[in-house]
CSV table of C-alpha atoms in Angstrom, one decimal:
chain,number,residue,atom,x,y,z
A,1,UNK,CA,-24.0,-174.3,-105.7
A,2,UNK,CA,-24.1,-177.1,-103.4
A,3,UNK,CA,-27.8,-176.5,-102.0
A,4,UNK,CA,-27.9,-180.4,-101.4
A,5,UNK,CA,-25.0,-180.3,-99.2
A,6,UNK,CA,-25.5,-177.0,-97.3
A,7,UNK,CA,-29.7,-177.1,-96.9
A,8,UNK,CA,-31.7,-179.7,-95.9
A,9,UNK,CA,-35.7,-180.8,-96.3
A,10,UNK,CA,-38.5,-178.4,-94.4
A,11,UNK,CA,-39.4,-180.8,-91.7
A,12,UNK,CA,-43.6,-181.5,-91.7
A,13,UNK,CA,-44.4,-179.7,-88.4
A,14,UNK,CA,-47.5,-177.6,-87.9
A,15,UNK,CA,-47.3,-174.4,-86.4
A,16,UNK,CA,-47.8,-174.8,-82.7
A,17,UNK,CA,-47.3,-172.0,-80.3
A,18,UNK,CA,-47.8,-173.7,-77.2
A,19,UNK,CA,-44.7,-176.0,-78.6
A,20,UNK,CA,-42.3,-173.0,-79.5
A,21,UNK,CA,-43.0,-171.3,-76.2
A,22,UNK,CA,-42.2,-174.3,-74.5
A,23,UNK,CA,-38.6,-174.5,-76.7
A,24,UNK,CA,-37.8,-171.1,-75.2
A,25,UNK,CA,-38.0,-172.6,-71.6
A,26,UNK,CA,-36.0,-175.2,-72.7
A,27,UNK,CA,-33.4,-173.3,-74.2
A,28,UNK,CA,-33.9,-170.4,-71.0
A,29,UNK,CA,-33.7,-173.0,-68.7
A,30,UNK,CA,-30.3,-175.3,-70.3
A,31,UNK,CA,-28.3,-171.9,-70.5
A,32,UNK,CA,-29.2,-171.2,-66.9
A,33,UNK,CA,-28.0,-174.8,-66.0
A,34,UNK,CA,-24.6,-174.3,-67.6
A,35,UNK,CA,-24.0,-170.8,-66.6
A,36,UNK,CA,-20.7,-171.4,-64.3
A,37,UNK,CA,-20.4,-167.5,-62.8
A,38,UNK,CA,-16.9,-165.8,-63.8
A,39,UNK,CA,-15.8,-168.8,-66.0
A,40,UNK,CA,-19.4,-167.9,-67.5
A,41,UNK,CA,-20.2,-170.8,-70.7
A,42,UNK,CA,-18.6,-173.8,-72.1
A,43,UNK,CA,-17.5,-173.2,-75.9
A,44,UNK,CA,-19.2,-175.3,-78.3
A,45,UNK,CA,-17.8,-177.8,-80.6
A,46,UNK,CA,-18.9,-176.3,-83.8
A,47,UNK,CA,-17.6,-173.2,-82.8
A,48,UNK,CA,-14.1,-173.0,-84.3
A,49,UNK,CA,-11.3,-171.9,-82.1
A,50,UNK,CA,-13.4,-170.3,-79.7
A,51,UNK,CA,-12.1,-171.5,-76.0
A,52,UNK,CA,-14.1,-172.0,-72.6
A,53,UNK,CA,-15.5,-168.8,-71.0
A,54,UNK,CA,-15.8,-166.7,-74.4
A,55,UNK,CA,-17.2,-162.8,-73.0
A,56,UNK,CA,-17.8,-161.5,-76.4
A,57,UNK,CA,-21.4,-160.8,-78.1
A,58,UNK,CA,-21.2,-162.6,-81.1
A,59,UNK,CA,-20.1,-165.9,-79.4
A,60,UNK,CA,-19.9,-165.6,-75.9
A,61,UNK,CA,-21.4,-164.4,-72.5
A,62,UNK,CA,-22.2,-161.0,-73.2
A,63,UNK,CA,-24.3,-162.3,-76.1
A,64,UNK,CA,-26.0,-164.7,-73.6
A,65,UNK,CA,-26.4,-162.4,-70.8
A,66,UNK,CA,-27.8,-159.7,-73.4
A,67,UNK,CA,-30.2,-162.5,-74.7
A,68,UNK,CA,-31.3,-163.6,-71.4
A,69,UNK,CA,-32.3,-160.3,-70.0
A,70,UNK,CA,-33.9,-159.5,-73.0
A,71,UNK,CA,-36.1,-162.3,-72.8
A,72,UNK,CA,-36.7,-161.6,-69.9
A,73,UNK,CA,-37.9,-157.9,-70.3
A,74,UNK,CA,-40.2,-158.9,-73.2
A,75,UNK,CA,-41.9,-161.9,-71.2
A,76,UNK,CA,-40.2,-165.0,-72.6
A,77,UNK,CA,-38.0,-165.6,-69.8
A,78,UNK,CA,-39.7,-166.2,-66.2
A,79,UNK,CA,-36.9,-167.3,-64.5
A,80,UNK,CA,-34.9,-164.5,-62.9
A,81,UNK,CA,-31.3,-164.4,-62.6
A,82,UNK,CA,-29.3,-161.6,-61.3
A,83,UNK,CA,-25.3,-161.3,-63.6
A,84,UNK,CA,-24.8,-158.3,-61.7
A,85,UNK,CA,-22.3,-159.7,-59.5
A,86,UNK,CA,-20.4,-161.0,-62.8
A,87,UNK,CA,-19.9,-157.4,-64.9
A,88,UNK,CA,-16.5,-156.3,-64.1
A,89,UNK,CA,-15.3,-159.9,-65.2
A,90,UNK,CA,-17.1,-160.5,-68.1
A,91,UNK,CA,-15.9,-156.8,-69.1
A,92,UNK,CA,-12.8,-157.2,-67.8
A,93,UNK,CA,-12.4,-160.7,-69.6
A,94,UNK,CA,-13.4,-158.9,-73.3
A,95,UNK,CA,-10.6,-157.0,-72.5
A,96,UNK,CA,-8.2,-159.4,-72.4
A,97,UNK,CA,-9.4,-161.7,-75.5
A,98,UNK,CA,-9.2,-158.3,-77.5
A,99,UNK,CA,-4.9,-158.8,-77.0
A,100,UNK,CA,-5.4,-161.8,-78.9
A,101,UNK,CA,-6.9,-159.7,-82.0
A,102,UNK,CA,-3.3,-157.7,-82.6
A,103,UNK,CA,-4.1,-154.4,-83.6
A,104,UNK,CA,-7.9,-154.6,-83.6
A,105,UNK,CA,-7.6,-154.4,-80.2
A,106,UNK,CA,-8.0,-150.5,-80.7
A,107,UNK,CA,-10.6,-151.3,-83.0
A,108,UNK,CA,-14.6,-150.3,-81.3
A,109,UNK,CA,-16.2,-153.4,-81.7
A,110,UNK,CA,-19.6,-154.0,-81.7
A,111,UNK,CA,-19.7,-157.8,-81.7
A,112,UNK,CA,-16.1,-158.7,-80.7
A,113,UNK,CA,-14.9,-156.2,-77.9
A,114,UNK,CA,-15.4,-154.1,-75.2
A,115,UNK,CA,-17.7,-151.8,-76.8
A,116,UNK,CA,-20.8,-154.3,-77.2
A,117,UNK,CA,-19.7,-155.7,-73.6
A,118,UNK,CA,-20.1,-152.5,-72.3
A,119,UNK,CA,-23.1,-152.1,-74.2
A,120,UNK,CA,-24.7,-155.2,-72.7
A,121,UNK,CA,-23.9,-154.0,-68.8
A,122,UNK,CA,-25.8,-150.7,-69.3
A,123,UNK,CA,-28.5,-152.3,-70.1
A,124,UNK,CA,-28.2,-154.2,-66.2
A,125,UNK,CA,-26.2,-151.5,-64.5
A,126,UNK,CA,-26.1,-148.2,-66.7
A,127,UNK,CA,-22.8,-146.1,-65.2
A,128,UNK,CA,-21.0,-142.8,-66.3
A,129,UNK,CA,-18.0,-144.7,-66.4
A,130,UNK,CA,-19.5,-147.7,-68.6
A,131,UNK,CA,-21.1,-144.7,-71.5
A,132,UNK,CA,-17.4,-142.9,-71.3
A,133,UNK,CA,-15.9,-146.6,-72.0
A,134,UNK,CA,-18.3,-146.6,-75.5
A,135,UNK,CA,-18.0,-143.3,-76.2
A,136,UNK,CA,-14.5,-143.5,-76.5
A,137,UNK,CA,-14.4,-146.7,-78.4
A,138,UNK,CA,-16.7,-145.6,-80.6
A,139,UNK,CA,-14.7,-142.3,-81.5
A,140,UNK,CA,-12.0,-144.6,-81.9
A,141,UNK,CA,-13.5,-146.0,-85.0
A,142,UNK,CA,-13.5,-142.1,-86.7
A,143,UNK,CA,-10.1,-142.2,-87.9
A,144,UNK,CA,-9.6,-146.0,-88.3
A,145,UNK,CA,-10.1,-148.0,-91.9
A,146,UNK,CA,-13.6,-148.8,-93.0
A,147,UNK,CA,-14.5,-152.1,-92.1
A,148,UNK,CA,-17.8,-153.3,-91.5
A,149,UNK,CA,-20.8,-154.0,-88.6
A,150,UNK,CA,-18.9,-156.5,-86.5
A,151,UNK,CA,-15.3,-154.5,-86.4
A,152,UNK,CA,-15.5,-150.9,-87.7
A,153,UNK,CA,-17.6,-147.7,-87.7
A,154,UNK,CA,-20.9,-149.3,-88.9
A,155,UNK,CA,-21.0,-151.1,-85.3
A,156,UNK,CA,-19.9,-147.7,-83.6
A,157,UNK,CA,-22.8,-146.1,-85.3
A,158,UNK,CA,-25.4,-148.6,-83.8
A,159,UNK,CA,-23.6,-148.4,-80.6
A,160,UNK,CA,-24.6,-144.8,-80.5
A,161,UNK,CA,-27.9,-145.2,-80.9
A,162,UNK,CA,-28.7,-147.4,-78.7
A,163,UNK,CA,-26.9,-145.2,-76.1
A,164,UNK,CA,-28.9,-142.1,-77.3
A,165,UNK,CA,-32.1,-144.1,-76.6
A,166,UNK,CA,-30.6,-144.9,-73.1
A,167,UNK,CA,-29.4,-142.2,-72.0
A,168,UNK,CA,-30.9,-138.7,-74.2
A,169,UNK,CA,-27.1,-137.5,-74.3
A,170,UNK,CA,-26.2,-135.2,-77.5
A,171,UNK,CA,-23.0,-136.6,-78.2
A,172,UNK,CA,-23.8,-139.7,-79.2
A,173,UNK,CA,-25.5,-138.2,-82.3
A,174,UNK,CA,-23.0,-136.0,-82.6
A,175,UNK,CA,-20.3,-139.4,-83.0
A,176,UNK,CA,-23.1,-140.5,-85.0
A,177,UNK,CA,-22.8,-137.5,-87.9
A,178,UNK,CA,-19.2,-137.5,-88.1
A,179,UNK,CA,-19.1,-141.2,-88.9
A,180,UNK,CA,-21.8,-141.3,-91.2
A,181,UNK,CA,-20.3,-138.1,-93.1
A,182,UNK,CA,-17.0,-140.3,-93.4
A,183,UNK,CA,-19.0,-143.3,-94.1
A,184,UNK,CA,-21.1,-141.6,-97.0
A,185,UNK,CA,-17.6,-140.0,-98.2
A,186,UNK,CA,-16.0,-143.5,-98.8
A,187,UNK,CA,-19.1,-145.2,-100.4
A,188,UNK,CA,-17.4,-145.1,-104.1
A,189,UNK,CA,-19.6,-145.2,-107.2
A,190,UNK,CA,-17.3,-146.6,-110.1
A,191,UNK,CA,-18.0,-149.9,-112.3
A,192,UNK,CA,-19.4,-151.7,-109.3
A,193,UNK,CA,-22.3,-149.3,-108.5
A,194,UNK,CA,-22.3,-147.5,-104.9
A,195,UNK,CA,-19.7,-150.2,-103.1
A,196,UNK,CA,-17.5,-150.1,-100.0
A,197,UNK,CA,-14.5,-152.1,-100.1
A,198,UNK,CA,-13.5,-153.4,-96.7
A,199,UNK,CA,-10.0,-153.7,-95.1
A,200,UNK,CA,-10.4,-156.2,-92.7
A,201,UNK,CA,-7.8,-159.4,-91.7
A,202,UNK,CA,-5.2,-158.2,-93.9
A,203,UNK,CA,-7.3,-157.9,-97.3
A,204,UNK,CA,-9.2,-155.6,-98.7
A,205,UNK,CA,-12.2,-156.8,-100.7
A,206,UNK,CA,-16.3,-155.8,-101.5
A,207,UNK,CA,-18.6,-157.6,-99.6
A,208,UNK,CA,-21.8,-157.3,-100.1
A,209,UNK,CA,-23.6,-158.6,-96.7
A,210,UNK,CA,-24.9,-157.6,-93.4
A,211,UNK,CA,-22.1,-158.9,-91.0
A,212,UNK,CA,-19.1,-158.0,-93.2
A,213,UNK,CA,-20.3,-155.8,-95.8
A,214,UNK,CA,-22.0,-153.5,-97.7
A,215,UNK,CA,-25.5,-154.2,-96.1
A,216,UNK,CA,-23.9,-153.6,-92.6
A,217,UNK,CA,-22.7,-150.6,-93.4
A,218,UNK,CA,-25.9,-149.5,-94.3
A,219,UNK,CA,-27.5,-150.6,-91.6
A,220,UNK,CA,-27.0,-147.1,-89.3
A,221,UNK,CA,-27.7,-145.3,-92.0
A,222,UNK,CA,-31.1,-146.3,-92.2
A,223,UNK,CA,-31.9,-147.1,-88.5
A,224,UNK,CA,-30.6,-143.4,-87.8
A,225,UNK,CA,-32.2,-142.2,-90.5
A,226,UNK,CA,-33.4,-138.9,-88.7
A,227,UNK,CA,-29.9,-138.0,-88.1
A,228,UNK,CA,-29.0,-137.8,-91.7
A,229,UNK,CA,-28.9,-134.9,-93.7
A,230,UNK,CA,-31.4,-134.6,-96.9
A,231,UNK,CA,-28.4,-135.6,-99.6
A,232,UNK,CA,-27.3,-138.0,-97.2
A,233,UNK,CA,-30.1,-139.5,-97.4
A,234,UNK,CA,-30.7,-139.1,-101.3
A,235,UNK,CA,-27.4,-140.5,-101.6
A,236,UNK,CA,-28.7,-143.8,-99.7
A,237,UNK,CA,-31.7,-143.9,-101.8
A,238,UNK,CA,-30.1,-143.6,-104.7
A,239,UNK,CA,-27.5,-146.3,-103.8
A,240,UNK,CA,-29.0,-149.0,-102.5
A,241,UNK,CA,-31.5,-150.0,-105.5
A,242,UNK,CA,-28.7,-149.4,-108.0
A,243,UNK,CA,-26.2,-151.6,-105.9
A,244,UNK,CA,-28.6,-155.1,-104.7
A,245,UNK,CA,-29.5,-154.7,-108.5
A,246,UNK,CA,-25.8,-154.7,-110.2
A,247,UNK,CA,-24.8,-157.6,-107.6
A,248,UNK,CA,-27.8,-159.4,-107.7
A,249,UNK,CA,-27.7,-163.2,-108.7
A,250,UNK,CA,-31.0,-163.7,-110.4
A,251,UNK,CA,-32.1,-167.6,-110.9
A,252,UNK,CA,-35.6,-169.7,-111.5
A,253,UNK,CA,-35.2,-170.2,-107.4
A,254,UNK,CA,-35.4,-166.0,-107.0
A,255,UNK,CA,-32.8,-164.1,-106.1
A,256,UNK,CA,-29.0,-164.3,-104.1
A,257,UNK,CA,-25.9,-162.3,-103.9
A,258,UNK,CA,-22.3,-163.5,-103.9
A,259,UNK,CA,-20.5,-162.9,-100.5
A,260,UNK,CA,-18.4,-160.7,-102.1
A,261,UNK,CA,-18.2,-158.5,-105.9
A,262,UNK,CA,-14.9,-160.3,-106.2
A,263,UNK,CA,-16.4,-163.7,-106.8
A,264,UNK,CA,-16.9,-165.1,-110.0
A,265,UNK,CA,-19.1,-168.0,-109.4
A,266,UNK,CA,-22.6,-168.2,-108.7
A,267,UNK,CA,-23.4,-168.0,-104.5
A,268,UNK,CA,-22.6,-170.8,-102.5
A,269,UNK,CA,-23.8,-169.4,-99.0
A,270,UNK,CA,-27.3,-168.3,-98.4
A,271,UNK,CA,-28.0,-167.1,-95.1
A,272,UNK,CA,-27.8,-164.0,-93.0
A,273,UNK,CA,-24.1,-163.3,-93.1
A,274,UNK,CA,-23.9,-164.0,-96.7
A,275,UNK,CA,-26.7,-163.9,-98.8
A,276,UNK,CA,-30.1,-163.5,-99.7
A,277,UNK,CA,-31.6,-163.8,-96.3
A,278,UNK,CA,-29.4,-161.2,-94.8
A,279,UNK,CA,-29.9,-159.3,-97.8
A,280,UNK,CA,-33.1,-159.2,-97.0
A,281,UNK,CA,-33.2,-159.0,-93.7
A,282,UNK,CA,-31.1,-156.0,-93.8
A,283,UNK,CA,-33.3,-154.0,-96.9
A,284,UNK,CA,-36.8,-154.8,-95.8
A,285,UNK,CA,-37.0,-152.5,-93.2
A,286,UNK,CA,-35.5,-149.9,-95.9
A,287,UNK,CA,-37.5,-146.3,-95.4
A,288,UNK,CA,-37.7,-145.9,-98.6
A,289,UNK,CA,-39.2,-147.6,-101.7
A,290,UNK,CA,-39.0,-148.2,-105.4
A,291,UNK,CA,-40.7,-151.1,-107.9
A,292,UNK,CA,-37.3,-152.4,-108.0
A,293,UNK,CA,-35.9,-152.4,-104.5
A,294,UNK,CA,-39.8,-153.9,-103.8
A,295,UNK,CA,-39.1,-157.1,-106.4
A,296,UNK,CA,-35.5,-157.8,-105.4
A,297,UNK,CA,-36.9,-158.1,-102.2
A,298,UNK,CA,-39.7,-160.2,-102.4
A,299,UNK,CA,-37.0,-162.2,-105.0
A,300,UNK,CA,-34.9,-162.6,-102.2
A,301,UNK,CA,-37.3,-164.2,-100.0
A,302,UNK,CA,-38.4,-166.3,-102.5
A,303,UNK,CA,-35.5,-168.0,-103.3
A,304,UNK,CA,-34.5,-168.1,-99.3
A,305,UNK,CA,-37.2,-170.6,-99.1
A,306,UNK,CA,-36.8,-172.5,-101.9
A,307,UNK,CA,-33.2,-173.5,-100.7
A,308,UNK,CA,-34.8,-174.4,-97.8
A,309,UNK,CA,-33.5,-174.2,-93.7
A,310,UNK,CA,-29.8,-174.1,-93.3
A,311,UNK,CA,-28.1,-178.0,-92.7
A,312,UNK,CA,-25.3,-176.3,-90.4
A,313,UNK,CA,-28.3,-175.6,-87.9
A,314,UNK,CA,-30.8,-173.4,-85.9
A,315,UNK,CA,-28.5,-170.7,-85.1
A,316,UNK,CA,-29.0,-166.7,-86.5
A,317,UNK,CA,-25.5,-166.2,-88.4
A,318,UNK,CA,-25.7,-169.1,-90.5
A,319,UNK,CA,-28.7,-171.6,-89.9
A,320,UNK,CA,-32.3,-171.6,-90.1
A,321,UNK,CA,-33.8,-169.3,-87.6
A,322,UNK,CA,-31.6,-166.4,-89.0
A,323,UNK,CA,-32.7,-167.3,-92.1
A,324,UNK,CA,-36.5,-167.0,-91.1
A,325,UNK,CA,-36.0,-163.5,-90.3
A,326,UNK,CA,-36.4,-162.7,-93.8
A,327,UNK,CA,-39.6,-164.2,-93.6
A,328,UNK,CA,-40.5,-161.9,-90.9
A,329,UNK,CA,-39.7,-158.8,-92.5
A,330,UNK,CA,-41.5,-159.4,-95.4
A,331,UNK,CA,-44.3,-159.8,-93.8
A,332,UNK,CA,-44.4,-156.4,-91.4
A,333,UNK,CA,-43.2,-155.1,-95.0
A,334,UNK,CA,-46.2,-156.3,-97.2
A,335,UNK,CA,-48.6,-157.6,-94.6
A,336,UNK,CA,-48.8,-161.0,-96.8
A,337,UNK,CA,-49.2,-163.6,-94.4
A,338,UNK,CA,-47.5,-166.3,-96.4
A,339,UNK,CA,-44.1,-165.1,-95.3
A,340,UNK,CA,-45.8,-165.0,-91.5
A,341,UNK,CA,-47.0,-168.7,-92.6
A,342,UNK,CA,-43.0,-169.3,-93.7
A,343,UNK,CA,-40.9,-168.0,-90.8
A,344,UNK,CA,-43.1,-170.2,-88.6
A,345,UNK,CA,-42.2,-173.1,-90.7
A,346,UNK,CA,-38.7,-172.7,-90.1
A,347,UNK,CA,-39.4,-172.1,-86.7
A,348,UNK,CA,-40.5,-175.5,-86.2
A,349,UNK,CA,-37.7,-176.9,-87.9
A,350,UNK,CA,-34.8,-175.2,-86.3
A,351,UNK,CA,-36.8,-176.6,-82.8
A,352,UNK,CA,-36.3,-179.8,-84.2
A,353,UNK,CA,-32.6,-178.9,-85.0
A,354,UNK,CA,-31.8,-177.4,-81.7
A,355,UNK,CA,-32.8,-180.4,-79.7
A,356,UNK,CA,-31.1,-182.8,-82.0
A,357,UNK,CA,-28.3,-181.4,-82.0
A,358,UNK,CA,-28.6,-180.9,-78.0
A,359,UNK,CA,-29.3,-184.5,-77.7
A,360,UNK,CA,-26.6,-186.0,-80.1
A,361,UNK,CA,-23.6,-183.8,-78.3
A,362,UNK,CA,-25.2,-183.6,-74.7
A,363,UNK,CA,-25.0,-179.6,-74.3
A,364,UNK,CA,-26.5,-177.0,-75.9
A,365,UNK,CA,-24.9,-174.2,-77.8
A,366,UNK,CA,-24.4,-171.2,-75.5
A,367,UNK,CA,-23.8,-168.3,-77.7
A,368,UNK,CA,-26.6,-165.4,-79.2
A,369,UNK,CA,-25.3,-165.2,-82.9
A,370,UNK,CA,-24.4,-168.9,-83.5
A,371,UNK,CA,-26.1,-170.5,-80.6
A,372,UNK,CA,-29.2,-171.5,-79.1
A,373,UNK,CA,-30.5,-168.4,-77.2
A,374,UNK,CA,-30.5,-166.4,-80.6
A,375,UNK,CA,-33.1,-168.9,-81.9
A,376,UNK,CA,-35.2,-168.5,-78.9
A,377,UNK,CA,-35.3,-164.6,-80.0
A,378,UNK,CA,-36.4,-165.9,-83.2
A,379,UNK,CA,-39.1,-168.0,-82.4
A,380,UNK,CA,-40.5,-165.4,-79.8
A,381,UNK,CA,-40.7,-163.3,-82.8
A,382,UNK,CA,-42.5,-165.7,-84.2
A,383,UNK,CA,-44.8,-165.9,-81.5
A,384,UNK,CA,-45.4,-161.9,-81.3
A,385,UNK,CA,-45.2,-161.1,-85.5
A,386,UNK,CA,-42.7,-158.2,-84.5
A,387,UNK,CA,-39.0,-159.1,-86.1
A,388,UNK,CA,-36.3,-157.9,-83.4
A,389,UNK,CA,-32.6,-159.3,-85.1
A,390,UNK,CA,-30.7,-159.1,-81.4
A,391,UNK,CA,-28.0,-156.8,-81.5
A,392,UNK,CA,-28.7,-155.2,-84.7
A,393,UNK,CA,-33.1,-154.0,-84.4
A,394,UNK,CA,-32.5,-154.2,-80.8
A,395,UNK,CA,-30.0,-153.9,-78.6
């Protein structure tokens, strides 16, 4: 592995909460700044092929818009702002960067398309019309390939939900048991363990993480656990020990899986897409135990911080605030408040990332998974002890 390229030293700042609440005005008040209505945010220059006025929630202005509101809701964010006037665009314009994905663009997207846009707007301006627009992409994803959180069912499954929380209707659980049936069906148990293999961009391959993989697809599953039968839910419990346990890449640092079962050598990504954070992120709120699932775990975290905060950095995909969210988890899960004491300690180094980066490129990062307004999740998170991972805890 290359941790020396790809991780960088814990910087020497003491936990100050006065300090991270003022961050999250900072970063509050710089996406506010740069908000420019219908053409919504500027694309970022780390962000790869991603062009002005993005709408999406992984990397674009329903992500921000989702984030700010949130914040707001919770506290964090005093500064009102109304983005009513700017729905029908921003869905309008997911619309139209979904041609651009060929034939995903019938694919119910939770991250990507129109489904988490939609999403996002009934949580501002809840409509009949805007549930029928999700309910309809996510019965889309019933008969389309397995894929993963950010492009197939599991996605549709958290979509659903969060809309049965909004809105009490029966039919989102009902979308919810057909796809976790089909889901359960296609979770094959061979010489890999309990595995899904994706199809996604033309491939088909195991991965093993929370964004593209196997720990995605378990994520419904265990946030709608009471929707799931008994054997359904014997089947999870059964699986997922057996599975982070075959894959598992076991060193003196603790513990880290491979982005994928395909690859050979030792992980060379660790962080919440792919790899032990994630991995732990995902499992730790697991409503279930075992002495094993319980040590891989705490493993997990372990190694997490002896690699140390992310070098590409702050953001929640890949950099150091998504990886304190392992830290986070651990703690609610074992109430040991070294891993409070360690999530805070990245939380003072991805400040210092965030506003070196701001300062070196003039403009901050305006995007909720790889951006600036996901870490201000984070470090109110940090602030309150409760972990929230936007879009997939809460939405």
């Amino acid at each position: 592995m290359n941790e020396q390229l790809r991780h960088v030293p814990l910087r020497p700042l003491p936990w100050n909460a006065a300090a991270v609440a003022q961050a999250i005005d900072e970063i509050v008040h710089d996406a506010l700044k740069n908000f420019r209505g219908e053409r919504f945010w500027p694309a970022h220059p780390m962000d790869d092929n991603v062009e002005d006025g993005n709408s999406s929630i992984y990397m674009g202005a329903a992500g921000m818009i989702w984030a700010l509101e949130y914040l707001r809701c919770v506290g964090a964010n005093k500064t009102p702002f109304d983005f009513g006037p700017y729905l029908t665009a921003l869905l309008e314009k997911t619309r139209a960067e979904m041609q651009g994905y060929g034939g995903y663009s019938v694919t119910g997207s939770l991250l990507l398309g129109d489904m988490g846009t939609a999403l996002t707007i009934m949580r501002l301006a809840p409509s009949a019309a805007i549930a029928d627009i999700i309910a309809a992409r996510a019965n889309a994803n019933t008969e389309l390939p397995i894929r993963e959180l950010m492009w197939g069912m599991a996605g549709s499954m958290m979509a659903c939900l969060a809309m049965s929380e909004m809105t009490g209707e029966k039919r989102w659980r009902q979308i919810f048991e057909t796809q976790a049936e089909r889901l359960l069906g296609d979770l094959g148990d061979k010489a890999d363990g309990p595995i899904w293999e994706q199809d996604l961009y033309g491939k088909h391959l195991k991965f093993l993480g929370p964004v593209h993989g196997y720990a995605g697809n378990m994520l419904p599953l265990m946030r709608g656990w009471n929707w799931l039968t008994d054997d359904q839910r014997a089947r999870v419990v059964d699986a997922v020990p057996r599975t982070l346990s075959r894959h598992a890449w076991r060193s003196n640092l603790g513990t880290s899986w491979r982005g994928t079962v395909e690859q050979q050598e030792p992980p060379d990504l660790c962080q919440y897409c792919h790899g032990a954070p994630g991995m732990v992120t995902t499992f730790a709120d697991a409503p279930f135990t075992s002495p094993e699932l319980e040590t891989l775990l705490l493993d997990g975290g372990r190694y997490t911080w002896a690699v140390g905060p992310l070098a590409k950095g702050s953001n929640l995909c890949h950099g150091t605030g998504g990886n304190g969210y392992a830290f986070l988890k651990l703690y609610r899960r074992t109430g040991d408040t070294v891993w409070l004491e360690r999530a805070r300690a990245f939380a003072m180094t991805s400040i210092a990332q965030c506003r070196e980066t701001r300062e070196e490129l003039g403009r901050g990062r305006y995007t909720l998974w790889t951006g600036d307004i996901g870490l201000a999740v984070y470090l109110w998170d940090c602030l309150t002890c409760v972990p929230r991972f936007p879009t997939v805890d809460i939405f």
